[in-house]
Amino acid sequence: MNNEESKNEVISRDFIRTIIDEDLKEGKNSGKVHTRFPPEPNGYLHIGHAKSILLNYGISQEYGGKFNLRFDDTNPEKEETEYVDSIMEDVKWLGVDWEDRLFFASDYFDQLYAWAINLIEKGLAYVCDLNPAEMREYRGIPTEPGKLSPFRSRSVKENLELFEKMKNGEFPDGAKTLRAMIDMTSPNMNLRDPALYRIKRAHHHRTGDKWCIYPMYDFAHGQSDSIECITHSICTLEFENHRPLYNWFIEHIDNMPSKPRQIEFARLNLDYTVMSKRKLLQLVQENHVNGWDDPRMPTISGLRRRGYTSLSLKNFVEKTGVAKRNGITEVTLLEDSIRKDLNSHAQRVMGVVNPVKVIITNYPEDLVEELEAVNNPEDETMGKRKVPFSKELYIEKEDFQEVPHKKFHRLSPGKEVRLRYAYIVMCTGLVKDDNGEIAEIHCEYDPETKSGLSNSGKKVKGTIHWVSAKHAIDAEVRLYDRLFIDSDPSGNKEKELSELLNPKSLEVLENCKLEPFLKNAKSGDKFQFERRGYFNVDLDSTEDNLIFNRTVSLKDSWAKFNKK
Ligand code: ATP
Ligand code: MG
């Protein structure tokens, strides 16, 4: 084991793996480890889900166990096939293989119905006519006992008949619920006779109109794990006080297939980011973003479109560790993970996003030199490429200052700069348009200073990138910034989400000039534009209309900005 691996080994010995080690040592579950990821198909997956997926799958792989993908689809009103499809695509993209173990809680509806009857027969469930407001009132508050529902004393026979009628559609939506009979005085509100079934005439994405009653999430989730013989039901902390309820079902329903062990860990939260699906849906529905896969979204599809690789997400979630207490992770850690990944393998190119024309007045009119450029200084095997150089070039507007700041070491009148892979040039003049904007910068080059030659020994402080004008390819470049200006948008109780948005989260630059190497760039291709950051070819990009998303700048410019 090399150093890097042994470090990972230490990092990955978190409390969940410690529990599993102990279970195995005690011979529980006949030495098996079986985990799952149980999303509700009511939105696209986000980076927090990626953490849960990679944790569950990672554990199954490490212990030679199995991993299931199961949709907990108990709420037909909010669930859609579109979400099911996107979730499968995202899970696969993360490199996770559920083999033939794709399941749906809705496949267990018959079994769950039978188990509800089992509880009624044992006098442990009853049909209740309280409406939601009354139910809340009867339930009470955690510090005081609740009141018994007046329907709690119905006979088993009556409950069986009523439940059957509920199923057969003999009552209107919401008129009755089936409730477990547990303990109306419990300090754990989840045990105060929770609802098991509700009447809801809604079309289900898989079962169609077969059912007009649906099990509550809590009545389906734990039992689904049991049906699938999940050994370790790993979930986030908000389910900690649901655990007694899940265990109650497992203990009181006859012949449950298995007893999974639930373990809770802290969910991933990121600063400057919202992670709840409800809020992400709101951003989509109110058109604050262009869909679930907008590159500013923390969704897996958004991050993928932005240019994140699955490896970078994996490295990131590993770094965040597995904790027992909720905290907030800095989004800069996520950005560092993609920088690190792309630094090692992204092709370097030159691209000018804010172009201004440069004319090298002493360069021969029709000469084109093919200059040699390094494809990736971190990886020699990626080799070199040719970049055309000619009399007319583009450079970045910001690399020129007519009246330079004291510490400005790039191009300005009378000053010299090196053009990357090419020559040292000196600015000799300017042409302005009618609006006073700089239209052309005139320069003279020094033929003795060609890159790679043992040159005249001339040294300059700045090196800038450029693109030959007649060879340049046009492209649109989209620069992104944080979607929110508040570091904790979910925690801000004074303002609406929409008031916390960063108005400058997207900047579209339509007249970018790129080196010809990028002509055949395809959606998903990743590059480093020298000095400008890492870029990903957008999903909507075509040969005639190239679109690049900036994944991340080269350095953490935000940190610098905050210090100002
Ligand atoms: P949200 O709260 O964002 O609306 P959810 O947690 O209800 O979503 P589910 O589809 O129920 O979404 O999530 C599936 C699994 O992903 C659950 O086991 C849940 O614990 C886990 N999960 C959800 N969000 C996070 C997160 N931020 N970090 C880690 N795991 C998460
Ligand atoms: Mg949930």
Coordinates of C-alpha atoms and ligand atoms in Angstrom, one line a residue:
M1 CA 0.0 0.0 0.0
N2 CA 1.5 3.4 -0.9
N3 CA 1.2 6.5 1.2
E4 CA -1.8 7.9 -0.7
E5 CA -3.7 4.7 -0.2
S6 CA -3.0 4.3 3.5
K7 CA -4.2 7.9 4.0
N8 CA -7.5 7.0 2.3
E9 CA -7.8 4.0 4.4
V10 CA -7.6 6.1 7.5
I11 CA -10.1 8.6 6.2
S12 CA -12.6 6.0 5.2
R13 CA -12.7 4.3 8.6
D14 CA -15.7 6.3 9.7
F15 CA -18.2 5.4 12.3
I16 CA -20.5 3.7 9.9
R17 CA -17.8 1.3 8.7
T18 CA -16.8 0.8 12.3
I19 CA -20.4 -0.3 13.1
I20 CA -20.4 -2.7 10.1
D21 CA -17.0 -4.1 11.1
E22 CA -18.5 -4.9 14.5
D23 CA -21.7 -6.5 13.1
L24 CA -19.5 -8.7 10.9
K25 CA -17.3 -9.7 13.8
E26 CA -20.4 -10.7 15.7
G27 CA -21.5 -12.7 12.8
K28 CA -24.7 -10.7 12.1
N29 CA -26.6 -11.0 8.8
S30 CA -24.6 -14.2 8.0
G31 CA -21.6 -12.0 7.2
K32 CA -23.5 -10.1 4.5
V33 CA -23.5 -6.4 3.7
H34 CA -26.4 -5.1 1.6
T35 CA -27.0 -1.3 1.2
R36 CA -29.3 0.8 -1.0
F37 CA -30.0 4.3 -2.2
P38 CA -33.7 5.1 -1.8
P39 CA -34.7 8.3 -3.5
E40 CA -38.2 9.7 -3.8
P41 CA -38.6 10.5 -7.5
N42 CA -39.8 14.0 -6.9
G43 CA -36.9 16.0 -8.3
Y44 CA -33.4 15.7 -9.7
L45 CA -30.5 14.4 -7.6
H46 CA -28.1 16.9 -6.0
I47 CA -24.6 16.7 -4.7
G48 CA -25.9 15.7 -1.2
H49 CA -27.5 12.6 -2.8
A50 CA -24.2 11.9 -4.5
K51 CA -22.7 11.7 -1.1
S52 CA -25.3 9.2 0.0
I53 CA -25.0 7.1 -3.2
L54 CA -21.3 6.9 -3.1
L55 CA -21.2 6.1 0.6
N56 CA -23.8 3.3 0.2
Y57 CA -22.3 1.9 -3.0
G58 CA -18.7 2.3 -1.7
I59 CA -19.5 0.3 1.4
S60 CA -21.2 -2.4 -0.6
Q61 CA -18.1 -2.7 -2.8
E62 CA -15.6 -2.6 0.1
Y63 CA -17.3 -5.5 1.9
G64 CA -18.0 -7.5 -1.2
G65 CA -21.7 -6.9 -0.7
K66 CA -24.6 -5.7 -2.7
F67 CA -26.3 -2.4 -3.5
N68 CA -29.9 -1.7 -4.6
L69 CA -31.4 1.3 -6.2
R70 CA -34.9 1.7 -4.9
F71 CA -37.4 4.4 -5.7
D72 CA -39.5 5.2 -2.6
D73 CA -42.4 6.3 -4.8
T74 CA -45.3 6.6 -2.3
N75 CA -46.4 10.1 -3.2
P76 CA -47.9 10.0 -6.7
E77 CA -48.8 13.7 -6.7
K78 CA -45.2 14.8 -6.7
E79 CA -43.5 12.0 -8.6
E80 CA -42.8 11.7 -12.3
T81 CA -41.1 9.4 -14.7
E82 CA -38.9 12.2 -15.8
Y83 CA -37.4 12.2 -12.3
V84 CA -37.0 8.4 -12.3
D85 CA -35.1 8.6 -15.6
S86 CA -32.8 11.4 -14.6
I87 CA -32.0 9.7 -11.3
M88 CA -31.0 6.5 -13.0
E89 CA -28.8 8.5 -15.5
D90 CA -27.1 10.3 -12.6
V91 CA -26.5 7.3 -10.5
K92 CA -25.0 5.5 -13.5
W93 CA -22.8 8.5 -14.3
L94 CA -21.4 8.4 -10.8
G95 CA -20.0 5.0 -11.8
V96 CA -22.5 3.1 -9.6
D97 CA -23.8 -0.3 -10.8
W98 CA -27.0 -1.7 -9.2
E99 CA -26.8 -4.7 -11.5
D100 CA -30.3 -6.2 -11.7
R101 CA -31.4 -4.7 -8.4
L102 CA -33.6 -1.8 -9.5
F103 CA -36.7 -1.7 -7.3
F104 CA -39.8 0.5 -6.6
A105 CA -41.6 0.7 -3.3
S106 CA -44.8 0.8 -5.4
D107 CA -44.0 -2.9 -6.3
Y108 CA -44.6 -3.6 -2.7
F109 CA -48.0 -1.9 -2.4
D110 CA -49.9 -5.3 -2.3
Q111 CA -47.5 -6.5 0.5
L112 CA -47.8 -3.3 2.4
Y113 CA -51.6 -3.5 2.2
A114 CA -51.5 -7.0 3.6
W115 CA -49.3 -5.9 6.4
A116 CA -51.7 -3.0 7.2
I117 CA -54.4 -5.6 7.6
N118 CA -52.1 -7.7 9.7
L119 CA -51.8 -4.7 12.1
I120 CA -55.6 -4.1 12.1
E121 CA -56.2 -7.8 12.9
K122 CA -53.8 -7.6 15.9
G123 CA -55.6 -4.5 17.2
L124 CA -52.6 -2.3 16.4
A125 CA -54.2 -0.1 13.7
Y126 CA -57.5 1.7 13.3
V127 CA -59.4 3.8 10.8
C128 CA -59.7 7.4 12.0
D129 CA -62.1 10.0 10.7
L130 CA -60.3 13.1 12.2
N131 CA -59.5 15.7 9.6
P132 CA -55.8 16.9 9.3
A133 CA -56.4 20.0 11.5
E134 CA -58.1 17.8 14.2
M135 CA -55.4 15.2 13.9
R136 CA -52.8 17.9 14.6
E137 CA -54.7 19.2 17.5
Y138 CA -55.1 15.7 19.1
R139 CA -51.5 14.9 18.5
G140 CA -50.4 17.8 20.8
I141 CA -46.9 19.1 21.4
P142 CA -43.8 17.1 22.4
T143 CA -43.8 18.3 26.0
E144 CA -47.4 17.4 26.6
P145 CA -49.3 14.2 26.0
G146 CA -51.7 14.1 23.1
K147 CA -55.4 13.1 23.2
L148 CA -56.8 9.8 22.1
S149 CA -58.7 9.9 18.8
P150 CA -62.4 9.1 19.4
F151 CA -62.2 6.5 16.7
R152 CA -59.4 4.6 18.4
S153 CA -61.9 2.2 20.0
R154 CA -63.4 0.8 16.8
S155 CA -63.5 -2.9 16.7
V156 CA -61.2 -5.0 14.6
K157 CA -64.1 -6.1 12.4
E158 CA -65.2 -2.5 11.8
N159 CA -61.7 -1.4 11.0
L160 CA -61.2 -4.2 8.5
E161 CA -64.5 -3.3 6.8
L162 CA -63.7 0.4 6.7
F163 CA -60.2 -0.1 5.5
E164 CA -61.5 -2.3 2.7
K165 CA -64.0 0.4 1.8
M166 CA -61.2 3.0 1.8
K167 CA -59.4 0.8 -0.7
N168 CA -62.5 0.3 -2.8
G169 CA -62.9 4.1 -3.2
E170 CA -66.1 4.4 -1.1
F171 CA -64.9 7.5 0.7
P172 CA -63.8 10.9 -0.6
D173 CA -60.1 11.9 -0.6
G174 CA -58.9 12.7 2.9
A175 CA -62.0 11.5 4.6
K176 CA -60.3 8.8 6.6
T177 CA -56.8 7.5 7.4
L178 CA -55.5 4.3 8.7
R179 CA -53.4 4.9 11.8
A180 CA -51.1 2.8 13.9
M181 CA -52.1 2.4 17.5
I182 CA -48.9 3.1 19.4
D183 CA -48.7 5.8 22.1
M184 CA -50.3 9.2 22.2
T185 CA -48.1 10.2 25.2
S186 CA -44.8 9.4 23.6
P187 CA -42.3 12.3 23.6
N188 CA -41.4 11.1 20.1
M189 CA -44.2 12.6 18.0
N190 CA -43.7 9.9 15.3
L191 CA -45.1 7.4 17.7
R192 CA -48.3 9.2 18.4
D193 CA -50.5 7.0 16.3
P194 CA -48.9 7.9 12.9
A195 CA -51.0 7.7 9.7
L196 CA -50.2 4.6 7.7
Y197 CA -52.6 5.1 4.7
R198 CA -54.4 8.0 3.2
I199 CA -57.1 8.3 0.6
K200 CA -55.8 10.1 -2.5
R201 CA -57.2 9.7 -6.0
A202 CA -54.0 10.4 -7.9
H203 CA -52.5 8.7 -10.9
H204 CA -49.3 6.8 -10.0
H205 CA -46.4 6.8 -12.5
R206 CA -46.2 3.0 -12.2
T207 CA -49.4 1.6 -10.7
G208 CA -51.7 3.9 -12.6
D209 CA -55.2 4.1 -11.1
K210 CA -55.1 0.8 -9.4
W211 CA -55.0 2.4 -5.9
C212 CA -56.8 5.3 -4.4
I213 CA -55.1 4.7 -1.0
Y214 CA -51.4 5.1 -0.7
P215 CA -49.1 4.1 2.1
M216 CA -47.3 6.9 3.9
Y217 CA -43.5 7.2 3.3
D218 CA -42.9 6.0 6.9
F219 CA -45.0 2.9 6.4
A220 CA -43.2 2.0 3.2
H221 CA -39.6 2.9 3.7
G222 CA -38.5 0.6 6.5
Q223 CA -40.5 -2.3 5.3
S224 CA -39.1 -2.0 1.8
D225 CA -35.7 -2.2 3.3
S226 CA -36.8 -5.3 5.1
I227 CA -38.3 -6.9 2.0
E228 CA -35.0 -6.3 0.2
C229 CA -33.0 -7.7 3.2
I230 CA -31.0 -4.6 3.4
T231 CA -28.5 -5.1 6.3
H232 CA -27.6 -1.5 6.9
S233 CA -30.1 1.2 6.2
I234 CA -28.0 4.3 6.0
C235 CA -29.8 7.6 6.0
T236 CA -29.5 11.2 7.1
L237 CA -30.0 12.5 10.7
E238 CA -33.5 13.7 10.2
F239 CA -34.6 10.1 10.2
E240 CA -33.1 9.4 13.6
N241 CA -36.5 9.8 15.4
H242 CA -38.3 7.8 12.8
R243 CA -36.1 4.8 13.7
P244 CA -38.3 3.8 16.7
L245 CA -41.3 3.8 14.4
Y246 CA -39.6 1.7 11.7
N247 CA -38.5 -0.7 14.4
W248 CA -42.0 -0.8 15.8
F249 CA -43.4 -1.9 12.4
I250 CA -40.7 -4.6 12.1
E251 CA -41.4 -5.9 15.6
H252 CA -45.2 -5.9 15.3
I253 CA -45.9 -7.0 11.8
D254 CA -45.9 -10.8 11.6
N255 CA -43.1 -12.5 9.6
M256 CA -41.1 -9.5 8.4
P257 CA -38.4 -10.8 6.1
S258 CA -35.5 -9.2 7.9
K259 CA -34.5 -6.5 10.4
P260 CA -32.3 -3.9 8.8
R261 CA -30.1 -1.8 11.1
Q262 CA -30.6 1.9 10.5
I263 CA -27.6 4.2 10.9
E264 CA -27.9 8.0 10.5
F265 CA -25.2 10.4 9.3
A266 CA -25.1 14.2 8.8
R267 CA -26.3 15.4 5.4
L268 CA -24.0 17.4 3.2
N269 CA -24.7 21.1 3.2
L270 CA -22.8 23.6 1.1
D271 CA -22.5 27.3 1.7
Y272 CA -24.0 29.7 -0.9
T273 CA -26.2 26.8 -2.0
V274 CA -29.7 25.4 -1.4
M275 CA -30.0 21.7 -1.3
S276 CA -33.6 20.9 -0.6
K277 CA -35.5 19.5 -3.5
R278 CA -38.4 21.8 -2.8
K279 CA -36.3 24.9 -3.1
L280 CA -34.5 23.6 -6.2
L281 CA -37.9 23.0 -7.8
Q282 CA -38.9 26.5 -6.9
L283 CA -35.8 27.9 -8.7
V284 CA -36.8 25.9 -11.7
Q285 CA -40.5 26.7 -11.6
E286 CA -39.9 30.5 -11.1
N287 CA -37.3 30.5 -13.9
H288 CA -34.5 31.7 -11.8
V289 CA -32.4 29.1 -13.6
N290 CA -32.7 27.4 -16.9
G291 CA -33.9 24.0 -15.7
W292 CA -32.7 21.4 -13.3
D293 CA -29.5 20.9 -15.2
D294 CA -28.6 24.6 -15.3
P295 CA -24.8 24.7 -14.6
R296 CA -25.4 26.9 -11.5
M297 CA -27.5 24.2 -9.9
P298 CA -26.0 21.9 -7.3
T299 CA -27.8 19.0 -9.0
I300 CA -25.7 16.2 -10.4
S301 CA -26.9 17.0 -13.9
G302 CA -26.1 20.7 -13.4
L303 CA -22.6 19.9 -12.1
R304 CA -22.0 17.5 -15.0
R305 CA -23.1 20.2 -17.5
R306 CA -20.9 22.7 -15.8
G307 CA -17.9 20.3 -16.4
Y308 CA -17.6 18.4 -13.1
T309 CA -16.3 14.9 -13.5
S310 CA -17.7 12.0 -11.5
L311 CA -14.2 11.4 -10.1
S312 CA -14.1 15.0 -8.8
L313 CA -17.4 14.5 -7.0
K314 CA -16.2 11.3 -5.6
N315 CA -13.0 12.9 -4.3
F316 CA -15.0 15.7 -2.9
V317 CA -17.5 13.6 -0.9
E318 CA -14.7 11.5 0.4
K319 CA -12.9 14.6 1.7
T320 CA -16.1 15.8 3.5
G321 CA -16.1 12.6 5.5
V322 CA -19.0 11.0 7.4
A323 CA -20.1 12.9 10.4
K324 CA -22.7 12.6 13.1
R325 CA -23.4 16.3 13.4
N326 CA -24.7 18.6 10.7
G327 CA -22.4 21.3 9.5
I328 CA -21.8 23.4 6.4
T329 CA -19.0 22.5 3.9
E330 CA -17.4 25.3 1.9
V331 CA -18.3 25.2 -1.8
T332 CA -14.6 26.1 -2.5
L333 CA -13.7 22.6 -1.5
L334 CA -15.9 21.3 -4.3
E335 CA -14.3 23.7 -6.7
D336 CA -10.8 22.6 -5.6
S337 CA -11.7 19.0 -6.3
I338 CA -12.5 19.7 -10.0
R339 CA -9.5 22.0 -10.4
K340 CA -7.3 19.2 -9.1
D341 CA -8.8 16.6 -11.4
L342 CA -8.8 18.7 -14.5
N343 CA -5.3 20.1 -13.9
S344 CA -3.9 16.6 -14.3
H345 CA -5.7 15.8 -17.6
A346 CA -7.3 18.8 -19.3
Q347 CA -5.9 19.8 -22.7
R348 CA -4.5 23.4 -22.5
V349 CA -5.7 25.8 -25.2
M350 CA -5.7 29.5 -25.8
G351 CA -9.0 31.3 -25.9
V352 CA -9.7 35.0 -25.7
V353 CA -13.1 35.6 -24.1
N354 CA -13.1 39.5 -24.3
P355 CA -11.2 40.1 -27.5
V356 CA -9.4 43.2 -28.8
K357 CA -7.4 43.3 -32.0
V358 CA -3.6 43.5 -32.1
I359 CA -1.7 44.3 -35.3
I360 CA 2.0 43.5 -35.5
T361 CA 3.0 46.2 -37.9
N362 CA 6.4 44.8 -38.7
Y363 CA 5.3 41.2 -39.2
P364 CA 5.1 40.0 -42.9
E365 CA 1.6 40.4 -44.3
D366 CA 0.9 36.8 -45.4
L367 CA 3.2 34.8 -43.2
V368 CA 1.7 32.2 -40.9
E369 CA 4.0 30.4 -38.5
E370 CA 2.9 27.2 -36.8
L371 CA 4.2 27.5 -33.3
E372 CA 4.6 24.7 -30.8
A373 CA 2.4 24.7 -27.7
V374 CA 2.4 22.3 -24.8
N375 CA -0.8 20.3 -24.3
N376 CA -0.5 19.7 -20.6
P377 CA 2.6 20.7 -18.6
E378 CA 1.5 18.2 -15.9
D379 CA 1.5 15.3 -18.3
E380 CA 4.3 15.1 -20.9
T381 CA 2.6 12.2 -22.7
M382 CA -0.2 14.5 -23.9
G383 CA 2.4 16.0 -26.3
K384 CA 2.4 19.2 -28.2
R385 CA 0.3 20.9 -30.9
K386 CA 0.8 23.6 -33.5
V387 CA -0.8 27.0 -33.0
P388 CA -0.9 29.4 -36.0
F389 CA 0.6 32.9 -35.5
S390 CA 0.0 35.8 -37.9
K391 CA 0.1 39.5 -38.3
E392 CA -3.4 40.1 -36.7
L393 CA -4.2 38.6 -33.3
Y394 CA -6.7 38.9 -30.6
I395 CA -5.8 39.4 -27.0
E396 CA -7.9 39.9 -23.9
K397 CA -9.1 43.5 -23.4
E398 CA -8.0 43.3 -19.8
D399 CA -4.4 42.5 -20.8
F400 CA -4.0 46.0 -22.1
Q401 CA -4.1 49.3 -20.2
E402 CA -3.6 52.6 -22.0
V403 CA -2.6 54.2 -18.7
P404 CA -1.2 51.3 -16.7
H405 CA -1.5 50.8 -13.0
K406 CA 1.8 50.8 -11.1
K407 CA 1.9 47.0 -10.9
F408 CA 0.5 46.2 -14.3
H409 CA 3.0 44.1 -16.1
R410 CA 1.1 43.3 -19.3
L411 CA 0.7 45.4 -22.5
S412 CA 0.6 49.2 -22.5
P413 CA 2.0 51.9 -24.7
G414 CA 5.8 51.7 -25.0
K415 CA 5.9 48.5 -22.9
E416 CA 6.8 44.9 -23.8
V417 CA 5.0 41.6 -23.1
R418 CA 5.6 38.1 -24.2
L419 CA 3.0 36.4 -26.3
R420 CA 2.7 32.9 -25.1
Y421 CA 4.7 30.4 -27.3
A422 CA 5.5 33.3 -29.6
Y423 CA 7.4 36.5 -29.5
I424 CA 8.0 39.5 -27.3
V425 CA 6.1 42.5 -28.7
M426 CA 6.1 46.2 -27.8
C427 CA 3.0 48.4 -28.1
T428 CA 3.7 51.2 -30.5
G429 CA 0.3 52.8 -31.0
L430 CA -3.5 52.6 -30.8
V431 CA -6.5 53.2 -33.0
K432 CA -9.8 54.2 -31.4
D433 CA -13.3 54.0 -32.8
D434 CA -15.8 56.8 -32.9
N435 CA -16.9 56.0 -29.3
G436 CA -13.4 56.3 -28.0
E437 CA -13.1 52.5 -27.5
I438 CA -9.9 50.8 -28.5
A439 CA -10.3 49.3 -31.9
E440 CA -6.7 48.2 -32.6
I441 CA -3.5 47.9 -30.7
H442 CA -0.4 48.3 -32.8
C443 CA 2.7 46.4 -31.8
E444 CA 6.2 45.5 -33.1
Y445 CA 7.6 42.1 -32.6
D446 CA 11.2 41.2 -32.0
P447 CA 12.1 38.2 -34.3
E448 CA 15.0 37.4 -32.0
T449 CA 12.7 36.5 -29.1
K450 CA 10.9 33.5 -30.6
S451 CA 9.9 31.1 -27.9
G452 CA 12.1 28.1 -27.6
L453 CA 15.1 29.8 -29.2
S454 CA 18.0 30.8 -27.1
N455 CA 17.0 34.4 -27.5
S456 CA 18.6 37.8 -27.0
G457 CA 18.3 37.3 -23.3
K458 CA 15.5 39.9 -23.1
K459 CA 13.3 39.4 -20.1
V460 CA 9.8 40.7 -19.7
K461 CA 7.5 40.5 -16.7
G462 CA 4.3 39.5 -18.3
T463 CA 3.2 36.7 -20.6
I464 CA -0.3 36.8 -22.2
H465 CA -2.3 34.5 -24.4
W466 CA -3.6 35.3 -27.9
V467 CA -5.3 33.9 -30.9
S468 CA -4.5 34.5 -34.6
A469 CA -7.4 36.5 -36.0
K470 CA -7.8 34.8 -39.3
H471 CA -7.6 31.4 -37.8
A472 CA -9.8 32.1 -34.8
I473 CA -13.0 30.2 -34.2
D474 CA -16.0 32.1 -32.8
A475 CA -17.7 30.8 -29.7
E476 CA -20.0 31.7 -26.9
V477 CA -18.6 31.5 -23.4
R478 CA -20.7 31.4 -20.3
L479 CA -19.1 32.4 -17.1
Y480 CA -20.7 31.5 -13.8
D481 CA -20.6 32.8 -10.3
R482 CA -22.4 31.7 -7.1
L483 CA -26.2 31.5 -7.5
F484 CA -26.7 33.1 -4.1
I485 CA -25.1 36.1 -2.5
D486 CA -26.0 34.8 1.0
S487 CA -23.7 32.2 2.4
D488 CA -26.6 30.4 4.0
P489 CA -29.7 31.0 1.8
S490 CA -31.8 28.4 3.6
G491 CA -31.0 29.9 7.0
N492 CA -32.1 33.4 6.0
K493 CA -35.5 33.7 7.5
E494 CA -36.0 37.4 6.7
K495 CA -35.8 37.2 2.9
E496 CA -37.4 35.3 0.1
L497 CA -35.1 32.9 -1.8
S498 CA -35.5 35.1 -4.9
E499 CA -34.1 38.1 -3.0
L500 CA -31.0 36.3 -2.2
L501 CA -30.0 35.4 -5.7
N502 CA -26.8 36.8 -7.2
P503 CA -27.8 39.0 -10.1
K504 CA -24.4 38.3 -11.7
S505 CA -24.5 34.5 -11.5
L506 CA -24.4 34.2 -15.3
E507 CA -22.4 36.2 -17.8
V508 CA -22.7 35.3 -21.4
L509 CA -19.9 36.4 -23.7
E510 CA -20.8 35.9 -27.4
N511 CA -17.8 37.0 -29.3
C512 CA -15.0 34.9 -28.0
K513 CA -12.1 33.9 -30.2
L514 CA -10.5 30.5 -29.8
E515 CA -7.6 28.8 -31.3
P516 CA -8.5 26.5 -34.2
F517 CA -7.7 23.3 -32.3
L518 CA -11.1 23.7 -30.7
K519 CA -13.0 23.4 -34.0
N520 CA -14.1 19.9 -33.4
A521 CA -14.8 20.2 -29.7
K522 CA -17.8 18.1 -28.7
S523 CA -20.3 18.4 -25.9
G524 CA -18.7 17.3 -22.7
D525 CA -15.1 17.9 -23.8
K526 CA -13.0 19.7 -21.2
F527 CA -10.2 22.2 -21.6
Q528 CA -8.1 24.6 -19.7
F529 CA -8.2 28.0 -21.4
E530 CA -4.8 29.2 -20.3
R531 CA -5.1 31.9 -17.6
R532 CA -8.9 31.8 -17.8
G533 CA -10.0 28.6 -16.2
Y534 CA -11.4 25.2 -17.0
F535 CA -14.2 25.0 -19.6
N536 CA -16.6 22.4 -20.7
V537 CA -18.4 22.2 -24.0
D538 CA -22.1 22.7 -23.3
L539 CA -24.8 20.2 -24.0
D540 CA -26.4 22.5 -26.6
S541 CA -23.1 23.3 -28.4
T542 CA -23.0 22.4 -32.1
E543 CA -20.3 22.7 -34.7
D544 CA -21.8 26.0 -36.0
N545 CA -22.5 27.4 -32.6
L546 CA -19.9 26.4 -30.1
I547 CA -20.8 27.0 -26.5
F548 CA -18.4 26.7 -23.5
N549 CA -19.3 26.7 -19.8
R550 CA -16.6 27.8 -17.5
T551 CA -16.5 25.1 -14.9
V552 CA -14.2 27.0 -12.5
S553 CA -11.5 29.7 -12.6
L554 CA -7.9 28.7 -12.2
K555 CA -7.7 30.0 -8.7
D556 CA -10.3 30.7 -6.1
S557 CA -11.0 34.3 -7.2
W558 CA -13.9 34.5 -4.7
A559 CA -11.6 34.3 -1.7
K560 CA -9.6 37.2 -3.0
F561 CA -12.8 39.1 -3.7
N562 CA -14.1 38.6 -0.2
K563 CA -10.8 40.0 1.3
K564 CA -11.1 43.3 -0.5
Ligands
ATP1 P1 -34.7 16.9 0.2 O1 -34.6 16.9 1.6 O2 -33.5 17.5 -0.5 O3 -36.0 17.4 -0.4 P2 -34.7 14.1 0.5 O4 -33.7 13.9 1.5 O5 -36.1 14.0 0.9 O6 -34.6 15.4 -0.3 P3 -34.7 11.6 -0.8 O7 -35.0 11.3 -2.2 O8 -35.6 11.1 0.2 O9 -34.5 13.2 -0.8 O10 -33.2 11.2 -0.6 C1 -32.7 9.9 -0.8 C2 -31.6 9.7 0.1 O11 -30.6 10.7 0.0 C3 -32.0 9.7 1.6 O12 -31.5 8.5 2.1 C4 -31.4 10.9 2.2 O13 -31.0 10.6 3.5 C5 -30.2 11.1 1.3 N1 -29.9 12.5 1.2 C6 -30.7 13.5 0.8 N2 -30.1 14.7 0.9 C7 -28.8 14.5 1.4 C8 -27.7 15.3 1.7 N3 -27.7 16.6 1.6 N4 -26.6 14.7 2.1 C9 -26.5 13.4 2.2 N5 -27.5 12.5 1.9 C10 -28.7 13.1 1.5
MG2 MG -36.9 12.3 1.9

